[in-house]
Amino acid sequence: MKRRNILAYALSLTALTAVSTAATAMPRQDVIVVEPLFEYPVAPDDIEGLTPKSEWLLEHFWDALDLKDRQTVDQNALNDAFSVYVAPMRFADADKTDASVTRLIQSISKNPTLTLQFAKAAEEALYGPRAEFWNDDIFLRFVDNMLACKGVRKERKARYERLRTLLGNTRRGSVPPEFDYTTPEGKISHYSPNGVITVIEFGDPDCDDCRHAKLKMDTDIRFSSLVDRGKVNVLFINVDPAEGWQSKLSGYPAKWYVGASDEVGDLYDLRETPSIYVIDREGRVAAKNVDVNTAMQIASAAAEQ
C-alpha cells in the first residue's frame, strides 16, 4: 500500500504548513518547488487536542481562497493544498469531515473550472498512487459533483465516469460483480459468492509482489489450514494474461481457484498489483486493495468466528 508517514503532522499540528514551503526553504534537485495558492491556516494555540485542532482546520482551510473565481488555478498548487487539507481528516470526527466536504463542494458546484480541478486534486490525494490515504467515499463526492456539472465538457468526464463505475462496483460493504474466468485447463469458470469467506488476488504470476503474496498465503500455517478445511477460499486471477500463462499457474496450491480474465479490470477497482480483495460470507467487500498480511488477518479472523 502507498502511504506517507503522517507522524510529523500528529506531532506538530499547530505548525501545519505546506510541503512546498519546506521545499522552498531547503531546495534540492529532486524536489519540485510548488508555490502555495494561499497561506495555509494554523490552528489557534488556545485550541487543545488533536481532534479539535483538526476539526478547526477542516472548517477554515479554504477561507483564504476565492472559490467563486472562475479562473484556472495552478493544478500542482491545488493538489498540494488538497493533500494538506485531507490530512486532518485522519483525526477529525466523521461528521465534521462530512460537513467540511459538503461546504467545499457547495462552494464550487457552480464553478465548472474549479469543479474539475478539485476532482483532479481529490484523485491525487485520495485515490492515486501518491495519496496520503485512500478514501473512496470522499473522492467519489468530488467525482459526482464534477459529473453533475453541466459546464464540464463531456470528454473531460469520460475517465471519471469509468472510475465512478469501478468504485461504485466495489465499495466496501457492497456486493461486487460476478465474473467469468478461464482456468489453466481451458474451461470457463464463474466467480460468484458461495457463503465462504474468499480472498481474491488479482495479479500477474510474473510479478514479484504477487509471488510474495502467494508464498505468504501458502506457507502461513493458520491461513493455509483454514483453506484446507474449506473455511476460506482463495482465488487468483491473472488480469493481463500473455501467451503461456497457463503453465505459470501450474505450481499454485491445489485448493486454490486459479485462472485468467482480461475483462475483470473493467469491473473491479484494481489500482495495485497485486490487488487483493476479501469477500465476506454475504458476498460483500470486507476489504479491498489491502496488503496480503491484512487480507489474511481479516479473512482468518472472520472464518474463526
PDB file of C-alpha atoms in Angstrom, residues 4-303:
ATOM      1  CA  ARG A   4       3.151   8.540   3.571  1.00  0.00           C
ATOM      2  CA  ASN A   5       4.242   8.945   7.164  1.00  0.00           C
ATOM      3  CA  ILE A   6       1.848  11.285   8.967  1.00  0.00           C
ATOM      4  CA  LEU A   7       3.635  11.241  12.317  1.00  0.00           C
ATOM      5  CA  ALA A   8       5.046  14.724  11.728  1.00  0.00           C
ATOM      6  CA  TYR A   9       1.523  16.018  11.282  1.00  0.00           C
ATOM      7  CA  ALA A  10       0.318  14.487  14.510  1.00  0.00           C
ATOM      8  CA  LEU A  11       3.285  15.871  16.444  1.00  0.00           C
ATOM      9  CA  SER A  12       3.207  19.400  15.058  1.00  0.00           C
ATOM     10  CA  LEU A  13      -0.370  20.109  14.050  1.00  0.00           C
ATOM     11  CA  THR A  14      -0.202  23.653  15.405  1.00  0.00           C
ATOM     12  CA  ALA A  15       2.533  24.391  12.881  1.00  0.00           C
ATOM     13  CA  LEU A  16       0.866  22.741   9.923  1.00  0.00           C
ATOM     14  CA  THR A  17       2.365  24.121   6.714  1.00  0.00           C
ATOM     15  CA  ALA A  18       2.701  23.068   3.120  1.00  0.00           C
ATOM     16  CA  VAL A  19       5.256  20.545   1.988  1.00  0.00           C
ATOM     17  CA  SER A  20       6.091  23.034  -0.700  1.00  0.00           C
ATOM     18  CA  THR A  21       7.030  25.643   1.895  1.00  0.00           C
ATOM     19  CA  ALA A  22       9.601  23.313   3.381  1.00  0.00           C
ATOM     20  CA  ALA A  23      10.876  22.520  -0.086  1.00  0.00           C
ATOM     21  CA  THR A  24      11.329  26.230  -0.760  1.00  0.00           C
ATOM     22  CA  ALA A  25      13.364  26.634   2.415  1.00  0.00           C
ATOM     23  CA  MET A  26      15.601  23.668   1.672  1.00  0.00           C
ATOM     24  CA  PRO A  27      15.728  23.283  -2.122  1.00  0.00           C
ATOM     25  CA  ARG A  28      17.032  20.012  -3.518  1.00  0.00           C
ATOM     26  CA  GLN A  29      17.438  18.842  -7.051  1.00  0.00           C
ATOM     27  CA  ASP A  30      14.854  16.081  -6.629  1.00  0.00           C
ATOM     28  CA  VAL A  31      12.180  18.353  -5.117  1.00  0.00           C
ATOM     29  CA  ILE A  32       9.709  20.265  -7.268  1.00  0.00           C
ATOM     30  CA  VAL A  33       9.000  23.588  -5.576  1.00  0.00           C
ATOM     31  CA  VAL A  34       5.316  24.500  -5.645  1.00  0.00           C
ATOM     32  CA  GLU A  35       4.247  27.988  -4.672  1.00  0.00           C
ATOM     33  CA  PRO A  36       1.213  27.669  -2.362  1.00  0.00           C
ATOM     34  CA  LEU A  37      -2.078  29.079  -3.583  1.00  0.00           C
ATOM     35  CA  PHE A  38      -2.532  30.833  -0.249  1.00  0.00           C
ATOM     36  CA  GLU A  39      -1.115  30.812   3.264  1.00  0.00           C
ATOM     37  CA  TYR A  40      -2.355  27.655   4.894  1.00  0.00           C
ATOM     38  CA  PRO A  41      -4.137  28.197   8.206  1.00  0.00           C
ATOM     39  CA  VAL A  42      -2.707  27.255  11.594  1.00  0.00           C
ATOM     40  CA  ALA A  43      -4.976  26.166  14.418  1.00  0.00           C
ATOM     41  CA  PRO A  44      -5.060  28.713  17.278  1.00  0.00           C
ATOM     42  CA  ASP A  45      -2.906  27.945  20.304  1.00  0.00           C
ATOM     43  CA  ASP A  46      -5.885  28.042  22.653  1.00  0.00           C
ATOM     44  CA  ILE A  47      -7.460  25.022  20.931  1.00  0.00           C
ATOM     45  CA  GLU A  48      -6.153  21.924  22.685  1.00  0.00           C
ATOM     46  CA  GLY A  49      -6.112  18.366  21.423  1.00  0.00           C
ATOM     47  CA  LEU A  50      -5.507  16.712  18.083  1.00  0.00           C
ATOM     48  CA  THR A  51      -9.171  16.248  17.209  1.00  0.00           C
ATOM     49  CA  PRO A  52     -10.322  19.824  17.952  1.00  0.00           C
ATOM     50  CA  LYS A  53      -7.358  21.284  16.074  1.00  0.00           C
ATOM     51  CA  SER A  54      -8.029  19.017  13.095  1.00  0.00           C
ATOM     52  CA  GLU A  55     -11.679  19.989  13.026  1.00  0.00           C
ATOM     53  CA  TRP A  56     -10.820  23.703  13.175  1.00  0.00           C
ATOM     54  CA  LEU A  57      -8.513  23.270  10.191  1.00  0.00           C
ATOM     55  CA  LEU A  58     -11.191  21.451   8.207  1.00  0.00           C
ATOM     56  CA  GLU A  59     -13.636  24.260   8.907  1.00  0.00           C
ATOM     57  CA  HIS A  60     -11.287  27.085   7.963  1.00  0.00           C
ATOM     58  CA  PHE A  61      -8.822  25.614   5.485  1.00  0.00           C
ATOM     59  CA  TRP A  62     -10.232  27.221   2.332  1.00  0.00           C
ATOM     60  CA  ASP A  63     -11.158  30.601   3.860  1.00  0.00           C
ATOM     61  CA  ALA A  64      -8.324  32.387   2.051  1.00  0.00           C
ATOM     62  CA  LEU A  65      -9.190  31.044  -1.417  1.00  0.00           C
ATOM     63  CA  ASP A  66     -11.847  32.704  -3.575  1.00  0.00           C
ATOM     64  CA  LEU A  67     -13.862  29.675  -4.623  1.00  0.00           C
ATOM     65  CA  LYS A  68     -16.148  31.788  -6.825  1.00  0.00           C
ATOM     66  CA  ASP A  69     -13.302  32.896  -9.088  1.00  0.00           C
ATOM     67  CA  ARG A  70     -13.710  31.085 -12.401  1.00  0.00           C
ATOM     68  CA  GLN A  71     -10.093  31.493 -13.399  1.00  0.00           C
ATOM     69  CA  THR A  72      -7.969  28.343 -13.565  1.00  0.00           C
ATOM     70  CA  VAL A  73      -5.587  27.920 -10.656  1.00  0.00           C
ATOM     71  CA  ASP A  74      -2.258  26.131 -10.789  1.00  0.00           C
ATOM     72  CA  GLN A  75      -3.184  22.437 -10.623  1.00  0.00           C
ATOM     73  CA  ASN A  76       0.021  21.417  -8.849  1.00  0.00           C
ATOM     74  CA  ALA A  77      -0.550  24.069  -6.208  1.00  0.00           C
ATOM     75  CA  LEU A  78      -4.162  22.950  -5.755  1.00  0.00           C
ATOM     76  CA  ASN A  79      -3.016  19.327  -5.461  1.00  0.00           C
ATOM     77  CA  ASP A  80      -0.575  20.422  -2.772  1.00  0.00           C
ATOM     78  CA  ALA A  81      -3.249  22.345  -0.887  1.00  0.00           C
ATOM     79  CA  PHE A  82      -5.728  19.493  -1.107  1.00  0.00           C
ATOM     80  CA  SER A  83      -3.183  16.996   0.240  1.00  0.00           C
ATOM     81  CA  VAL A  84      -2.712  19.269   3.276  1.00  0.00           C
ATOM     82  CA  TYR A  85      -6.487  19.677   3.598  1.00  0.00           C
ATOM     83  CA  VAL A  86      -7.185  15.951   3.804  1.00  0.00           C
ATOM     84  CA  ALA A  87      -4.543  15.264   6.473  1.00  0.00           C
ATOM     85  CA  PRO A  88      -6.758  16.444   9.377  1.00  0.00           C
ATOM     86  CA  MET A  89      -9.494  14.065   8.200  1.00  0.00           C
ATOM     87  CA  ARG A  90      -7.496  11.250   9.779  1.00  0.00           C
ATOM     88  CA  PHE A  91      -8.075  12.729  13.230  1.00  0.00           C
ATOM     89  CA  ALA A  92     -11.392  14.609  12.981  1.00  0.00           C
ATOM     90  CA  ASP A  93     -14.804  13.176  13.752  1.00  0.00           C
ATOM     91  CA  ALA A  94     -16.553  11.832  10.661  1.00  0.00           C
ATOM     92  CA  ASP A  95     -19.432  14.314  10.887  1.00  0.00           C
ATOM     93  CA  LYS A  96     -17.000  17.249  10.913  1.00  0.00           C
ATOM     94  CA  THR A  97     -15.223  15.874   7.856  1.00  0.00           C
ATOM     95  CA  ASP A  98     -18.545  15.376   6.108  1.00  0.00           C
ATOM     96  CA  ALA A  99     -19.644  18.931   6.933  1.00  0.00           C
ATOM     97  CA  SER A 100     -16.367  20.363   5.627  1.00  0.00           C
ATOM     98  CA  VAL A 101     -16.547  18.429   2.368  1.00  0.00           C
ATOM     99  CA  THR A 102     -20.201  19.406   1.936  1.00  0.00           C
ATOM    100  CA  ARG A 103     -19.388  23.107   2.348  1.00  0.00           C
ATOM    101  CA  LEU A 104     -16.481  22.881  -0.077  1.00  0.00           C
ATOM    102  CA  ILE A 105     -18.490  21.097  -2.763  1.00  0.00           C
ATOM    103  CA  GLN A 106     -21.388  23.541  -2.384  1.00  0.00           C
ATOM    104  CA  SER A 107     -18.921  26.408  -2.840  1.00  0.00           C
ATOM    105  CA  ILE A 108     -17.501  25.059  -6.112  1.00  0.00           C
ATOM    106  CA  SER A 109     -20.538  23.277  -7.585  1.00  0.00           C
ATOM    107  CA  LYS A 110     -21.461  26.214  -9.850  1.00  0.00           C
ATOM    108  CA  ASN A 111     -17.863  26.820 -10.895  1.00  0.00           C
ATOM    109  CA  PRO A 112     -17.017  24.319 -13.681  1.00  0.00           C
ATOM    110  CA  THR A 113     -13.338  25.242 -13.697  1.00  0.00           C
ATOM    111  CA  LEU A 114     -12.744  24.580 -10.003  1.00  0.00           C
ATOM    112  CA  THR A 115     -15.154  21.650 -10.007  1.00  0.00           C
ATOM    113  CA  LEU A 116     -12.931  19.824 -12.490  1.00  0.00           C
ATOM    114  CA  GLN A 117      -9.716  20.929 -10.810  1.00  0.00           C
ATOM    115  CA  PHE A 118     -10.897  19.790  -7.387  1.00  0.00           C
ATOM    116  CA  ALA A 119     -11.851  16.388  -8.826  1.00  0.00           C
ATOM    117  CA  LYS A 120      -8.281  16.058 -10.104  1.00  0.00           C
ATOM    118  CA  ALA A 121      -6.874  17.167  -6.751  1.00  0.00           C
ATOM    119  CA  ALA A 122      -9.108  14.718  -4.893  1.00  0.00           C
ATOM    120  CA  GLU A 123      -7.909  11.922  -7.143  1.00  0.00           C
ATOM    121  CA  GLU A 124      -4.289  12.801  -6.392  1.00  0.00           C
ATOM    122  CA  ALA A 125      -4.842  12.982  -2.627  1.00  0.00           C
ATOM    123  CA  LEU A 126      -7.408  10.225  -2.039  1.00  0.00           C
ATOM    124  CA  TYR A 127      -7.172   7.692  -4.863  1.00  0.00           C
ATOM    125  CA  GLY A 128      -3.916   7.805  -6.798  1.00  0.00           C
ATOM    126  CA  PRO A 129      -0.565   6.128  -6.068  1.00  0.00           C
ATOM    127  CA  ARG A 130       0.763   9.195  -4.236  1.00  0.00           C
ATOM    128  CA  ALA A 131      -2.296   9.512  -1.991  1.00  0.00           C
ATOM    129  CA  GLU A 132      -1.601  10.031   1.699  1.00  0.00           C
ATOM    130  CA  PHE A 133      -4.506   7.721   2.405  1.00  0.00           C
ATOM    131  CA  TRP A 134      -7.206   6.200   0.256  1.00  0.00           C
ATOM    132  CA  ASN A 135     -10.799   7.226   0.816  1.00  0.00           C
ATOM    133  CA  ASP A 136     -13.136   6.232  -1.991  1.00  0.00           C
ATOM    134  CA  ASP A 137     -16.245   7.751  -0.419  1.00  0.00           C
ATOM    135  CA  ILE A 138     -14.817  11.270  -0.176  1.00  0.00           C
ATOM    136  CA  PHE A 139     -13.171  11.017  -3.590  1.00  0.00           C
ATOM    137  CA  LEU A 140     -16.472   9.964  -5.159  1.00  0.00           C
ATOM    138  CA  ARG A 141     -18.212  13.030  -3.770  1.00  0.00           C
ATOM    139  CA  PHE A 142     -15.916  15.242  -5.827  1.00  0.00           C
ATOM    140  CA  VAL A 143     -16.287  12.946  -8.834  1.00  0.00           C
ATOM    141  CA  ASP A 144     -20.078  13.015  -8.581  1.00  0.00           C
ATOM    142  CA  ASN A 145     -20.026  16.799  -8.271  1.00  0.00           C
ATOM    143  CA  MET A 146     -17.937  17.058 -11.431  1.00  0.00           C
ATOM    144  CA  LEU A 147     -20.058  14.579 -13.394  1.00  0.00           C
ATOM    145  CA  ALA A 148     -23.200  16.525 -12.454  1.00  0.00           C
ATOM    146  CA  CYS A 149     -21.706  19.839 -13.546  1.00  0.00           C
ATOM    147  CA  LYS A 150     -23.110  20.823 -16.946  1.00  0.00           C
ATOM    148  CA  GLY A 151     -20.252  23.230 -17.533  1.00  0.00           C
ATOM    149  CA  VAL A 152     -17.625  20.469 -17.663  1.00  0.00           C
ATOM    150  CA  ARG A 153     -17.174  19.093 -21.167  1.00  0.00           C
ATOM    151  CA  LYS A 154     -18.221  15.503 -21.846  1.00  0.00           C
ATOM    152  CA  GLU A 155     -14.762  14.405 -22.936  1.00  0.00           C
ATOM    153  CA  ARG A 156     -13.367  15.624 -19.610  1.00  0.00           C
ATOM    154  CA  LYS A 157     -15.842  13.421 -17.772  1.00  0.00           C
ATOM    155  CA  ALA A 158     -15.185  10.148 -19.616  1.00  0.00           C
ATOM    156  CA  ARG A 159     -12.294   8.937 -17.480  1.00  0.00           C
ATOM    157  CA  TYR A 160     -14.089   9.831 -14.254  1.00  0.00           C
ATOM    158  CA  GLU A 161     -17.229   8.058 -15.393  1.00  0.00           C
ATOM    159  CA  ARG A 162     -15.145   4.884 -15.671  1.00  0.00           C
ATOM    160  CA  LEU A 163     -13.622   5.430 -12.224  1.00  0.00           C
ATOM    161  CA  ARG A 164     -17.113   6.063 -10.861  1.00  0.00           C
ATOM    162  CA  THR A 165     -18.252   2.709 -12.226  1.00  0.00           C
ATOM    163  CA  LEU A 166     -15.266   0.796 -10.853  1.00  0.00           C
ATOM    164  CA  LEU A 167     -15.502   2.348  -7.406  1.00  0.00           C
ATOM    165  CA  GLY A 168     -19.270   2.045  -7.346  1.00  0.00           C
ATOM    166  CA  ASN A 169     -18.962  -1.648  -8.152  1.00  0.00           C
ATOM    167  CA  THR A 170     -16.511  -2.319  -5.349  1.00  0.00           C
ATOM    168  CA  ARG A 171     -17.306  -0.056  -2.401  1.00  0.00           C
ATOM    169  CA  ARG A 172     -16.753  -1.649   0.973  1.00  0.00           C
ATOM    170  CA  GLY A 173     -19.934  -3.338   2.102  1.00  0.00           C
ATOM    171  CA  SER A 174     -21.260  -3.733  -1.438  1.00  0.00           C
ATOM    172  CA  VAL A 175     -21.625  -6.930  -3.452  1.00  0.00           C
ATOM    173  CA  PRO A 176     -19.070  -6.745  -6.283  1.00  0.00           C
ATOM    174  CA  PRO A 177     -19.826  -8.025  -9.783  1.00  0.00           C
ATOM    175  CA  GLU A 178     -19.623 -11.703 -10.648  1.00  0.00           C
ATOM    176  CA  PHE A 179     -17.268 -12.569 -13.497  1.00  0.00           C
ATOM    177  CA  ASP A 180     -16.094 -15.391 -15.736  1.00  0.00           C
ATOM    178  CA  TYR A 181     -12.502 -16.571 -15.905  1.00  0.00           C
ATOM    179  CA  THR A 182     -10.613 -19.201 -17.850  1.00  0.00           C
ATOM    180  CA  THR A 183      -8.891 -21.994 -15.947  1.00  0.00           C
ATOM    181  CA  PRO A 184      -5.440 -23.282 -16.987  1.00  0.00           C
ATOM    182  CA  GLU A 185      -7.245 -26.310 -18.452  1.00  0.00           C
ATOM    183  CA  GLY A 186      -9.192 -24.040 -20.795  1.00  0.00           C
ATOM    184  CA  LYS A 187     -12.548 -24.279 -19.041  1.00  0.00           C
ATOM    185  CA  ILE A 188     -14.739 -21.257 -18.376  1.00  0.00           C
ATOM    186  CA  SER A 189     -15.422 -20.901 -14.676  1.00  0.00           C
ATOM    187  CA  HIS A 190     -17.577 -18.355 -12.897  1.00  0.00           C
ATOM    188  CA  TYR A 191     -16.923 -16.443  -9.704  1.00  0.00           C
ATOM    189  CA  SER A 192     -19.938 -15.808  -7.528  1.00  0.00           C
ATOM    190  CA  PRO A 193     -20.302 -15.626  -3.737  1.00  0.00           C
ATOM    191  CA  ASN A 194     -20.883 -19.052  -2.208  1.00  0.00           C
ATOM    192  CA  GLY A 195     -21.120 -18.287   1.504  1.00  0.00           C
ATOM    193  CA  VAL A 196     -17.415 -18.884   2.142  1.00  0.00           C
ATOM    194  CA  ILE A 197     -15.033 -16.059   3.012  1.00  0.00           C
ATOM    195  CA  THR A 198     -12.919 -15.524  -0.095  1.00  0.00           C
ATOM    196  CA  VAL A 199      -9.604 -13.832  -0.720  1.00  0.00           C
ATOM    197  CA  ILE A 200      -9.252 -12.757  -4.347  1.00  0.00           C
ATOM    198  CA  GLU A 201      -5.802 -11.843  -5.599  1.00  0.00           C
ATOM    199  CA  PHE A 202      -5.861 -10.028  -8.932  1.00  0.00           C
ATOM    200  CA  GLY A 203      -2.351 -10.003 -10.318  1.00  0.00           C
ATOM    201  CA  ASP A 204       0.284 -11.454 -12.600  1.00  0.00           C
ATOM    202  CA  PRO A 205       2.235 -14.644 -11.857  1.00  0.00           C
ATOM    203  CA  ASP A 206       5.423 -12.903 -13.058  1.00  0.00           C
ATOM    204  CA  CYS A 207       5.010 -10.028 -10.579  1.00  0.00           C
ATOM    205  CA  ASP A 208       7.394 -10.201  -7.593  1.00  0.00           C
ATOM    206  CA  ASP A 209       4.804  -8.838  -5.153  1.00  0.00           C
ATOM    207  CA  CYS A 210       2.264 -11.331  -6.493  1.00  0.00           C
ATOM    208  CA  ARG A 211       4.660 -14.209  -5.922  1.00  0.00           C
ATOM    209  CA  HIS A 212       5.326 -12.903  -2.423  1.00  0.00           C
ATOM    210  CA  ALA A 213       1.592 -12.810  -1.674  1.00  0.00           C
ATOM    211  CA  LYS A 214       1.195 -16.356  -2.987  1.00  0.00           C
ATOM    212  CA  LEU A 215       4.064 -17.572  -0.797  1.00  0.00           C
ATOM    213  CA  LYS A 216       2.693 -15.851   2.298  1.00  0.00           C
ATOM    214  CA  MET A 217      -0.784 -17.333   1.894  1.00  0.00           C
ATOM    215  CA  ASP A 218       0.567 -20.776   1.038  1.00  0.00           C
ATOM    216  CA  THR A 219       3.003 -21.024   3.947  1.00  0.00           C
ATOM    217  CA  ASP A 220       1.102 -19.295   6.737  1.00  0.00           C
ATOM    218  CA  ILE A 221       0.011 -22.191   8.949  1.00  0.00           C
ATOM    219  CA  ARG A 222      -3.111 -20.569  10.348  1.00  0.00           C
ATOM    220  CA  PHE A 223      -4.349 -19.288   7.000  1.00  0.00           C
ATOM    221  CA  SER A 224      -3.486 -22.365   4.916  1.00  0.00           C
ATOM    222  CA  SER A 225      -5.202 -24.573   7.494  1.00  0.00           C
ATOM    223  CA  LEU A 226      -8.415 -22.604   7.041  1.00  0.00           C
ATOM    224  CA  VAL A 227      -8.099 -23.005   3.270  1.00  0.00           C
ATOM    225  CA  ASP A 228      -7.529 -26.744   3.613  1.00  0.00           C
ATOM    226  CA  ARG A 229     -10.627 -27.061   5.800  1.00  0.00           C
ATOM    227  CA  GLY A 230     -12.790 -25.077   3.373  1.00  0.00           C
ATOM    228  CA  LYS A 231     -13.241 -22.175   5.788  1.00  0.00           C
ATOM    229  CA  VAL A 232     -11.587 -19.744   3.378  1.00  0.00           C
ATOM    230  CA  ASN A 233     -11.409 -19.783  -0.408  1.00  0.00           C
ATOM    231  CA  VAL A 234      -8.538 -18.263  -2.358  1.00  0.00           C
ATOM    232  CA  LEU A 235      -8.972 -17.135  -5.946  1.00  0.00           C
ATOM    233  CA  PHE A 236      -6.012 -15.972  -8.053  1.00  0.00           C
ATOM    234  CA  ILE A 237      -6.906 -14.169 -11.279  1.00  0.00           C
ATOM    235  CA  ASN A 238      -4.299 -13.238 -13.859  1.00  0.00           C
ATOM    236  CA  VAL A 239      -5.626  -9.912 -15.108  1.00  0.00           C
ATOM    237  CA  ASP A 240      -3.235  -9.495 -18.030  1.00  0.00           C
ATOM    238  CA  PRO A 241      -2.760 -12.983 -19.465  1.00  0.00           C
ATOM    239  CA  ALA A 242       0.006 -13.402 -22.019  1.00  0.00           C
ATOM    240  CA  GLU A 243       0.884 -16.448 -24.076  1.00  0.00           C
ATOM    241  CA  GLY A 244       1.877 -19.320 -21.830  1.00  0.00           C
ATOM    242  CA  TRP A 245       0.093 -18.019 -18.723  1.00  0.00           C
ATOM    243  CA  GLN A 246      -1.437 -21.427 -18.101  1.00  0.00           C
ATOM    244  CA  SER A 247       1.888 -23.090 -17.254  1.00  0.00           C
ATOM    245  CA  LYS A 248       2.773 -20.304 -14.843  1.00  0.00           C
ATOM    246  CA  LEU A 249      -0.211 -21.210 -12.683  1.00  0.00           C
ATOM    247  CA  SER A 250       0.687 -24.900 -12.504  1.00  0.00           C
ATOM    248  CA  GLY A 251       2.511 -24.537  -9.190  1.00  0.00           C
ATOM    249  CA  TYR A 252      -0.305 -22.819  -7.330  1.00  0.00           C
ATOM    250  CA  PRO A 253      -1.879 -24.641  -4.353  1.00  0.00           C
ATOM    251  CA  ALA A 254      -4.295 -27.376  -5.395  1.00  0.00           C
ATOM    252  CA  LYS A 255      -7.129 -25.992  -3.261  1.00  0.00           C
ATOM    253  CA  TRP A 256      -6.926 -22.526  -4.770  1.00  0.00           C
ATOM    254  CA  TYR A 257      -9.114 -21.456  -7.661  1.00  0.00           C
ATOM    255  CA  VAL A 258      -6.902 -20.019 -10.393  1.00  0.00           C
ATOM    256  CA  GLY A 259      -7.412 -18.635 -13.869  1.00  0.00           C
ATOM    257  CA  ALA A 260      -7.224 -15.593 -16.101  1.00  0.00           C
ATOM    258  CA  SER A 261      -9.546 -12.811 -17.185  1.00  0.00           C
ATOM    259  CA  ASP A 262      -8.734  -9.827 -19.368  1.00  0.00           C
ATOM    260  CA  GLU A 263     -12.139  -8.283 -18.676  1.00  0.00           C
ATOM    261  CA  VAL A 264     -12.238  -8.122 -14.876  1.00  0.00           C
ATOM    262  CA  GLY A 265     -10.283  -4.853 -14.947  1.00  0.00           C
ATOM    263  CA  ASP A 266     -13.397  -3.228 -16.414  1.00  0.00           C
ATOM    264  CA  LEU A 267     -15.436  -4.345 -13.404  1.00  0.00           C
ATOM    265  CA  TYR A 268     -13.142  -4.057 -10.369  1.00  0.00           C
ATOM    266  CA  ASP A 269     -11.042  -1.269  -8.910  1.00  0.00           C
ATOM    267  CA  LEU A 270      -7.561  -2.712  -9.404  1.00  0.00           C
ATOM    268  CA  ARG A 271      -5.226   0.123  -8.550  1.00  0.00           C
ATOM    269  CA  GLU A 272      -2.305  -2.029  -7.387  1.00  0.00           C
ATOM    270  CA  THR A 273      -0.515  -5.173  -8.489  1.00  0.00           C
ATOM    271  CA  PRO A 274      -1.465  -7.371  -6.828  1.00  0.00           C
ATOM    272  CA  SER A 275      -4.862  -6.008  -5.910  1.00  0.00           C
ATOM    273  CA  ILE A 276      -6.255  -8.114  -3.075  1.00  0.00           C
ATOM    274  CA  TYR A 277      -9.907  -8.259  -2.007  1.00  0.00           C
ATOM    275  CA  VAL A 278     -11.571 -10.010   0.918  1.00  0.00           C
ATOM    276  CA  ILE A 279     -15.186 -11.042   0.344  1.00  0.00           C
ATOM    277  CA  ASP A 280     -17.274 -11.938   3.397  1.00  0.00           C
ATOM    278  CA  ARG A 281     -19.824 -14.724   3.812  1.00  0.00           C
ATOM    279  CA  GLU A 282     -22.600 -12.483   2.484  1.00  0.00           C
ATOM    280  CA  GLY A 283     -20.608 -11.845  -0.672  1.00  0.00           C
ATOM    281  CA  ARG A 284     -19.794  -8.264   0.279  1.00  0.00           C
ATOM    282  CA  VAL A 285     -16.464  -6.459   0.065  1.00  0.00           C
ATOM    283  CA  ALA A 286     -14.901  -6.644   3.530  1.00  0.00           C
ATOM    284  CA  ALA A 287     -11.597  -5.150   2.365  1.00  0.00           C
ATOM    285  CA  LYS A 288     -10.039  -4.098  -0.927  1.00  0.00           C
ATOM    286  CA  ASN A 289      -6.599  -3.181  -2.202  1.00  0.00           C
ATOM    287  CA  VAL A 290      -5.002  -4.313   1.055  1.00  0.00           C
ATOM    288  CA  ASP A 291      -1.642  -5.994   1.572  1.00  0.00           C
ATOM    289  CA  VAL A 292      -1.520  -9.763   1.864  1.00  0.00           C
ATOM    290  CA  ASN A 293      -0.945  -9.777   5.638  1.00  0.00           C
ATOM    291  CA  THR A 294      -4.004  -7.607   6.225  1.00  0.00           C
ATOM    292  CA  ALA A 295      -6.090  -9.770   3.898  1.00  0.00           C
ATOM    293  CA  MET A 296      -5.062 -12.956   5.701  1.00  0.00           C
ATOM    294  CA  GLN A 297      -5.744 -11.415   9.108  1.00  0.00           C
ATOM    295  CA  ILE A 298      -9.222 -10.207   8.127  1.00  0.00           C
ATOM    296  CA  ALA A 299     -10.170 -13.477   6.427  1.00  0.00           C
ATOM    297  CA  SER A 300      -8.790 -15.666   9.219  1.00  0.00           C
ATOM    298  CA  ALA A 301     -10.470 -13.701  11.996  1.00  0.00           C
ATOM    299  CA  ALA A 302     -13.814 -13.814  10.197  1.00  0.00           C
ATOM    300  CA  ALA A 303     -13.511 -17.522   9.405  1.00  0.00           C
TER     301      ALA A 303
END
